[in-house]
């Protein structure tokens, strides 16, 4: 059975054992790019395929015939149409793209769910999670371990309670996902900020000063002179992070730092897909409109062969 804090402890030990003073720790939560391909529909639709399906899923469509691709795309369209009104709105398209891009999160939740839903009732209680994760550690602690599991358990309980919207200490799948990946949920972002501040705030004043900020991302040990990026980070703290110029970052300033308002790639791609496929220009898509433009959304042997032919002709 997977023990989350133990795995975290091992991971932390590995980081500190192998990291070098020159390496930089990044606390900022960015939405990842939808694809590392160039977005140039004049050349191909590779970017759109990966944005719509996710990178790994997009590859599977390249092995299908056009008919098979259309059939599978049709089934996806039915999933995207959440209210079952026969139309795909930009909002529904955006939600699907975000889901497709974050399948790894749901895979992780599936793994954790099986380990913690001990009575297999489709719910995870705090007691189930606590017993599965901390049970034997607290029953038989290792005096030489030096790791404060009680503190970690208390922190997990606080996060679990925040994820648990109805306050019954029983998490459904969505609440459990919010517990494991709080950065993905707006109502959990406060706890992301609080936990980050607790990690960095070494003097316990509830704020992050310049030295704590630098100390979290840079280890001075064995490095006679600060690298250039550390000097830049000092300037960033003084000029941009510490907005009220009191020498420290409070909760709001920390939130602005680690949870920036990034450009919404999923929304931009959703608008692009709707615009390019909306033949009657009513601002929403039917299943037929999407299938008619199937090569914009998904690949197939035909598109893959066409690209291979182009590559062959270049030599």
Short mmCIF file of C-alpha atoms in Angstrom, two decimals:
data_model
loop_
_atom_site.label_atom_id
_atom_site.label_comp_id
_atom_site.label_asym_id
_atom_site.label_seq_id
_atom_site.Cartn_x
_atom_site.Cartn_y
_atom_site.Cartn_z
CA UNK A 1 0.00 0.00 0.00
CA UNK A 2 1.29 3.42 -0.92
CA UNK A 3 2.20 5.61 2.04
CA UNK A 4 2.04 9.19 0.92
CA UNK A 5 4.05 10.89 3.69
CA UNK A 6 6.71 8.21 3.54
CA UNK A 7 7.01 8.70 -0.19
CA UNK A 8 7.13 12.45 0.33
CA UNK A 9 9.85 12.06 2.93
CA UNK A 10 11.90 9.86 0.63
CA UNK A 11 11.43 12.36 -2.19
CA UNK A 12 12.50 15.25 0.02
CA UNK A 13 15.57 13.37 1.18
CA UNK A 14 16.47 12.60 -2.42
CA UNK A 15 16.13 16.24 -3.40
CA UNK A 16 18.33 17.48 -0.59
CA UNK A 17 20.86 14.72 -1.16
CA UNK A 18 21.24 15.36 -4.88
CA UNK A 19 20.47 19.05 -5.33
CA UNK A 20 23.26 21.52 -5.91
CA UNK A 21 23.52 25.07 -4.60
CA UNK A 22 23.11 26.41 -8.13
CA UNK A 23 19.72 24.73 -8.64
CA UNK A 24 16.58 26.81 -8.28
CA UNK A 25 13.36 25.67 -6.62
CA UNK A 26 10.25 26.96 -8.37
CA UNK A 27 7.18 27.54 -6.19
CA UNK A 28 5.08 29.11 -8.95
CA UNK A 29 2.10 27.10 -10.20
CA UNK A 30 1.77 27.64 -13.95
CA UNK A 31 -0.78 26.07 -16.25
CA UNK A 32 1.29 23.96 -18.64
CA UNK A 33 1.37 24.59 -22.37
CA UNK A 34 -1.26 22.57 -24.23
CA UNK A 35 1.36 21.25 -26.65
CA UNK A 36 5.01 21.77 -27.44
CA UNK A 37 4.16 21.75 -31.16
CA UNK A 38 3.99 25.00 -33.11
CA UNK A 39 0.42 26.24 -33.51
CA UNK A 40 0.32 26.73 -37.26
CA UNK A 41 -2.86 25.41 -38.86
CA UNK A 42 -1.48 26.33 -42.26
CA UNK A 43 1.05 23.52 -41.87
CA UNK A 44 -0.79 20.91 -39.79
CA UNK A 45 -3.17 20.49 -36.87
CA UNK A 46 -0.74 18.74 -34.52
CA UNK A 47 -1.06 21.45 -31.87
CA UNK A 48 -4.85 21.27 -31.95
CA UNK A 49 -4.82 17.47 -31.72
CA UNK A 50 -2.62 17.49 -28.61
CA UNK A 51 -4.57 20.36 -27.07
CA UNK A 52 -7.89 18.61 -27.62
CA UNK A 53 -6.85 15.08 -26.69
CA UNK A 54 -3.67 15.34 -24.65
CA UNK A 55 -0.30 14.31 -26.01
CA UNK A 56 -0.50 10.55 -25.45
CA UNK A 57 -4.10 10.15 -26.55
CA UNK A 58 -3.43 12.16 -29.72
CA UNK A 59 -0.84 9.58 -30.78
CA UNK A 60 -3.39 6.76 -30.66
CA UNK A 61 -5.61 8.49 -33.22
CA UNK A 62 -2.78 8.60 -35.74
CA UNK A 63 -3.07 4.82 -36.03
CA UNK A 64 -6.79 4.88 -36.89
CA UNK A 65 -8.53 5.07 -40.24
CA UNK A 66 -10.50 8.28 -40.87
CA UNK A 67 -13.72 6.35 -40.24
CA UNK A 68 -12.44 5.04 -36.91
CA UNK A 69 -11.22 8.51 -35.92
CA UNK A 70 -14.62 10.01 -36.67
CA UNK A 71 -16.38 7.30 -34.68
CA UNK A 72 -14.19 7.81 -31.62
CA UNK A 73 -14.44 11.58 -31.95
CA UNK A 74 -18.23 11.27 -31.97
CA UNK A 75 -18.11 9.45 -28.63
CA UNK A 76 -15.88 12.16 -27.20
CA UNK A 77 -18.31 14.84 -28.37
CA UNK A 78 -21.08 13.12 -26.41
CA UNK A 79 -18.92 13.33 -23.28
CA UNK A 80 -18.14 17.01 -23.86
CA UNK A 81 -21.85 17.86 -24.14
CA UNK A 82 -22.45 17.89 -20.39
CA UNK A 83 -26.04 19.16 -20.46
CA UNK A 84 -26.96 16.83 -23.35
CA UNK A 85 -28.64 19.59 -25.34
CA UNK A 86 -26.92 18.59 -28.58
CA UNK A 87 -24.62 21.61 -28.65
CA UNK A 88 -21.01 22.14 -27.56
CA UNK A 89 -20.42 25.58 -26.10
CA UNK A 90 -17.05 27.27 -25.75
CA UNK A 91 -17.26 26.71 -21.99
CA UNK A 92 -17.88 22.97 -22.43
CA UNK A 93 -15.00 22.79 -24.90
CA UNK A 94 -12.70 24.60 -22.46
CA UNK A 95 -13.62 22.22 -19.63
CA UNK A 96 -12.89 19.23 -21.86
CA UNK A 97 -9.49 20.58 -22.92
CA UNK A 98 -8.55 21.14 -19.29
CA UNK A 99 -9.64 17.60 -18.46
CA UNK A 100 -7.66 16.15 -21.39
CA UNK A 101 -4.54 18.04 -20.33
CA UNK A 102 -4.73 16.84 -16.75
CA UNK A 103 -5.42 13.15 -17.17
CA UNK A 104 -2.30 12.41 -15.12
CA UNK A 105 -4.01 13.97 -12.12
CA UNK A 106 -6.98 11.64 -12.44
CA UNK A 107 -4.62 8.69 -12.86
CA UNK A 108 -2.88 9.66 -9.62
CA UNK A 109 -6.24 10.02 -7.87
CA UNK A 110 -7.27 6.56 -9.09
CA UNK A 111 -4.12 5.06 -7.59
CA UNK A 112 -4.58 6.86 -4.29
CA UNK A 113 -8.30 6.06 -4.21
CA UNK A 114 -7.70 2.32 -4.37
CA UNK A 115 -5.18 2.59 -1.54
CA UNK A 116 -7.44 4.61 0.76
CA UNK A 117 -11.04 3.55 0.13
CA UNK A 118 -10.54 0.62 2.47
CA UNK A 119 -14.17 -0.52 2.67
CA UNK A 120 -14.73 0.08 -1.07
CA UNK A 121 -17.89 2.12 -0.56
CA UNK A 122 -16.94 4.76 -3.11
CA UNK A 123 -15.97 7.29 -0.44
CA UNK A 124 -12.84 8.04 1.56
CA UNK A 125 -13.27 9.14 5.16
CA UNK A 126 -10.60 11.01 7.06
CA UNK A 127 -10.22 7.97 9.33
CA UNK A 128 -9.62 5.71 6.33
CA UNK A 129 -7.03 8.07 4.91
CA UNK A 130 -5.32 8.55 8.27
CA UNK A 131 -5.19 4.83 9.03
CA UNK A 132 -3.95 3.87 5.57
CA UNK A 133 -1.35 6.63 5.45
CA UNK A 134 -0.15 7.07 9.02
CA UNK A 135 -1.41 4.03 10.91
CA UNK A 136 1.66 1.90 11.41
CA UNK A 137 3.99 4.91 11.56
CA UNK A 138 2.18 6.35 14.57
CA UNK A 139 1.67 2.94 16.19
CA UNK A 140 5.35 2.04 15.89
CA UNK A 141 7.37 5.24 15.40
CA UNK A 142 11.05 5.09 14.54
CA UNK A 143 12.90 7.22 17.14
CA UNK A 144 15.79 7.76 14.73
CA UNK A 145 13.59 8.89 11.87
CA UNK A 146 13.50 12.52 12.98
CA UNK A 147 10.48 13.27 10.79
CA UNK A 148 7.45 14.89 12.41
CA UNK A 149 4.61 12.70 11.12
CA UNK A 150 2.14 14.07 13.66
CA UNK A 151 2.68 17.55 12.27
CA UNK A 152 2.26 16.25 8.74
CA UNK A 153 -0.91 14.41 9.73
CA UNK A 154 -2.32 17.56 11.30
CA UNK A 155 -1.55 19.47 8.12
CA UNK A 156 -3.22 16.78 6.01
CA UNK A 157 -6.29 16.84 8.25
CA UNK A 158 -6.61 20.60 7.84
CA UNK A 159 -6.39 20.23 4.05
CA UNK A 160 -8.84 17.31 4.06
CA UNK A 161 -11.38 19.41 5.99
CA UNK A 162 -11.03 22.25 3.52
CA UNK A 163 -11.50 19.91 0.55
CA UNK A 164 -14.55 18.35 2.23
CA UNK A 165 -17.21 20.87 1.22
CA UNK A 166 -20.05 19.53 3.36
CA UNK A 167 -17.91 19.09 6.46
CA UNK A 168 -18.75 15.45 7.16
CA UNK A 169 -15.11 14.29 6.97
CA UNK A 170 -16.09 12.00 4.10
CA UNK A 171 -14.64 12.77 0.68
CA UNK A 172 -16.23 11.85 -2.61
CA UNK A 173 -14.01 11.50 -5.68
CA UNK A 174 -14.06 15.22 -6.50
CA UNK A 175 -13.29 16.26 -2.92
CA UNK A 176 -10.49 13.71 -2.71
CA UNK A 177 -9.03 15.09 -5.93
CA UNK A 178 -9.14 18.59 -4.42
CA UNK A 179 -7.37 17.25 -1.34
CA UNK A 180 -4.56 15.64 -3.34
CA UNK A 181 -4.23 18.43 -5.93
CA UNK A 182 -5.45 21.63 -4.25
CA UNK A 183 -3.75 23.90 -6.79
CA UNK A 184 -6.32 22.75 -9.36
CA UNK A 185 -9.32 24.08 -7.41
CA UNK A 186 -10.15 27.72 -6.75
CA UNK A 187 -11.67 27.01 -3.34
CA UNK A 188 -8.46 25.24 -2.26
CA UNK A 189 -5.99 27.90 -3.29
CA UNK A 190 -5.93 29.50 0.16
CA UNK A 191 -4.51 26.29 1.61
CA UNK A 192 -1.85 26.19 -1.11
CA UNK A 193 -0.77 29.68 -0.04
CA UNK A 194 -0.88 28.84 3.68
CA UNK A 195 1.16 25.65 3.26
CA UNK A 196 3.72 27.43 1.10
CA UNK A 197 4.13 30.19 3.67
CA UNK A 198 4.53 27.64 6.46
CA UNK A 199 7.27 25.90 4.48
CA UNK A 200 9.24 29.09 3.86
CA UNK A 201 8.56 31.09 7.05
CA UNK A 202 11.39 29.94 9.30
CA UNK A 203 11.01 32.50 12.10
CA UNK A 204 7.31 31.83 12.58
CA UNK A 205 6.07 35.39 12.16
CA UNK A 206 3.53 34.40 9.51
CA UNK A 207 5.33 36.36 6.79
CA UNK A 208 8.13 35.73 4.28
CA UNK A 209 11.12 38.04 4.42
CA UNK A 210 13.81 38.38 1.78
CA UNK A 211 16.25 35.92 3.33
CA UNK A 212 13.53 33.31 3.81
CA UNK A 213 12.45 33.81 0.21
CA UNK A 214 15.98 33.34 -1.10
CA UNK A 215 16.78 30.56 1.37
CA UNK A 216 13.87 28.48 0.10
CA UNK A 217 15.19 28.39 -3.45
CA UNK A 218 18.94 28.64 -3.00
CA UNK A 219 21.44 26.81 -0.79
CA UNK A 220 24.49 28.95 -0.03
CA UNK A 221 26.55 26.00 1.18
CA UNK A 222 29.78 25.55 -0.74
CA UNK A 223 29.05 28.43 -3.08
CA UNK A 224 31.38 31.41 -2.47
CA UNK A 225 29.43 33.78 -4.67
CA UNK A 226 25.74 33.97 -5.44
CA UNK A 227 24.85 33.08 -9.03
CA UNK A 228 23.28 35.77 -11.17
CA UNK A 229 19.77 34.32 -10.96
CA UNK A 230 19.81 34.70 -7.16
CA UNK A 231 20.67 38.39 -7.50
CA UNK A 232 17.79 38.73 -9.95
CA UNK A 233 15.44 37.01 -7.48
CA UNK A 234 16.49 39.47 -4.78
CA UNK A 235 15.57 42.31 -7.11
CA UNK A 236 12.28 40.58 -7.98
CA UNK A 237 11.40 40.34 -4.31
CA UNK A 238 12.17 43.98 -3.59
CA UNK A 239 10.63 45.44 -6.74
CA UNK A 240 7.66 43.16 -7.44
CA UNK A 241 6.92 40.52 -4.78
CA UNK A 242 6.87 42.88 -1.79
CA UNK A 243 4.19 45.18 -3.13
CA UNK A 244 3.64 47.26 0.01
CA UNK A 245 7.42 47.66 0.53
CA UNK A 246 7.43 46.51 4.16
CA UNK A 247 10.27 44.05 3.56
CA UNK A 248 8.04 40.96 3.79
CA UNK A 249 5.44 39.07 1.79
CA UNK A 250 2.03 38.61 3.38
CA UNK A 251 -0.64 36.12 2.31
CA UNK A 252 -1.97 38.20 -0.58
CA UNK A 253 1.52 38.94 -1.91
CA UNK A 254 2.45 35.26 -1.64
CA UNK A 255 -0.70 34.29 -3.55
CA UNK A 256 0.18 36.72 -6.35
CA UNK A 257 3.64 35.14 -6.50
CA UNK A 258 2.82 31.42 -6.52
CA UNK A 259 -0.61 31.55 -8.20
CA UNK A 260 -0.26 34.15 -10.96
CA UNK A 261 -3.12 34.93 -13.31
CA UNK A 262 -1.70 33.26 -16.39
CA UNK A 263 -2.93 33.47 -19.95
CA UNK A 264 -5.73 30.92 -20.30
CA UNK A 265 -4.45 28.58 -23.02
CA UNK A 266 -7.46 26.26 -22.72
CA UNK A 267 -9.93 29.08 -23.23
CA UNK A 268 -8.02 30.42 -26.23
CA UNK A 269 -7.89 26.98 -27.85
CA UNK A 270 -11.59 26.36 -27.14
CA UNK A 271 -12.51 29.62 -28.86
CA UNK A 272 -10.25 28.72 -31.78
CA UNK A 273 -11.80 25.27 -32.26
CA UNK A 274 -15.33 26.63 -32.05
CA UNK A 275 -14.60 29.47 -34.46
CA UNK A 276 -12.96 27.20 -37.04
CA UNK A 277 -15.75 24.59 -36.93
CA UNK A 278 -18.87 26.71 -36.48
CA UNK A 279 -20.25 26.53 -40.03
CA UNK A 280 -23.56 28.24 -39.21
CA UNK A 281 -21.81 30.82 -36.99
CA UNK A 282 -24.22 30.48 -34.07
CA UNK A 283 -21.41 30.42 -31.50
CA UNK A 284 -21.74 26.74 -30.63
CA UNK A 285 -21.04 23.41 -32.28
CA UNK A 286 -23.16 20.44 -33.18
CA UNK A 287 -21.75 16.94 -33.38
CA UNK A 288 -22.08 17.13 -37.16
CA UNK A 289 -20.06 20.35 -37.35
CA UNK A 290 -17.26 18.77 -35.33
CA UNK A 291 -17.22 15.56 -37.36
CA UNK A 292 -17.15 17.59 -40.58
CA UNK A 293 -13.93 19.20 -39.32
CA UNK A 294 -12.64 16.03 -37.66
CA UNK A 295 -9.08 16.53 -38.91
CA UNK A 296 -8.86 19.75 -36.87
CA UNK A 297 -9.66 17.87 -33.67
CA UNK A 298 -8.02 14.47 -34.15
CA UNK A 299 -5.51 12.74 -36.37
CA UNK A 300 -5.84 9.58 -38.42
CA UNK A 301 -3.79 7.40 -40.72
CA UNK A 302 -4.74 9.76 -43.54
CA UNK A 303 -3.33 12.88 -41.89
CA UNK A 304 -0.35 10.98 -40.52
CA UNK A 305 0.37 9.53 -43.97
CA UNK A 306 0.04 12.99 -45.52
CA UNK A 307 2.59 14.43 -43.13
CA UNK A 308 4.90 11.47 -43.71
CA UNK A 309 4.62 12.04 -47.46
CA UNK A 310 5.54 15.70 -47.05
CA UNK A 311 8.53 14.75 -44.92
CA UNK A 312 9.58 12.15 -47.52
CA UNK A 313 9.39 14.69 -50.33
CA UNK A 314 11.67 17.04 -48.40
CA UNK A 315 14.57 14.59 -48.77
#
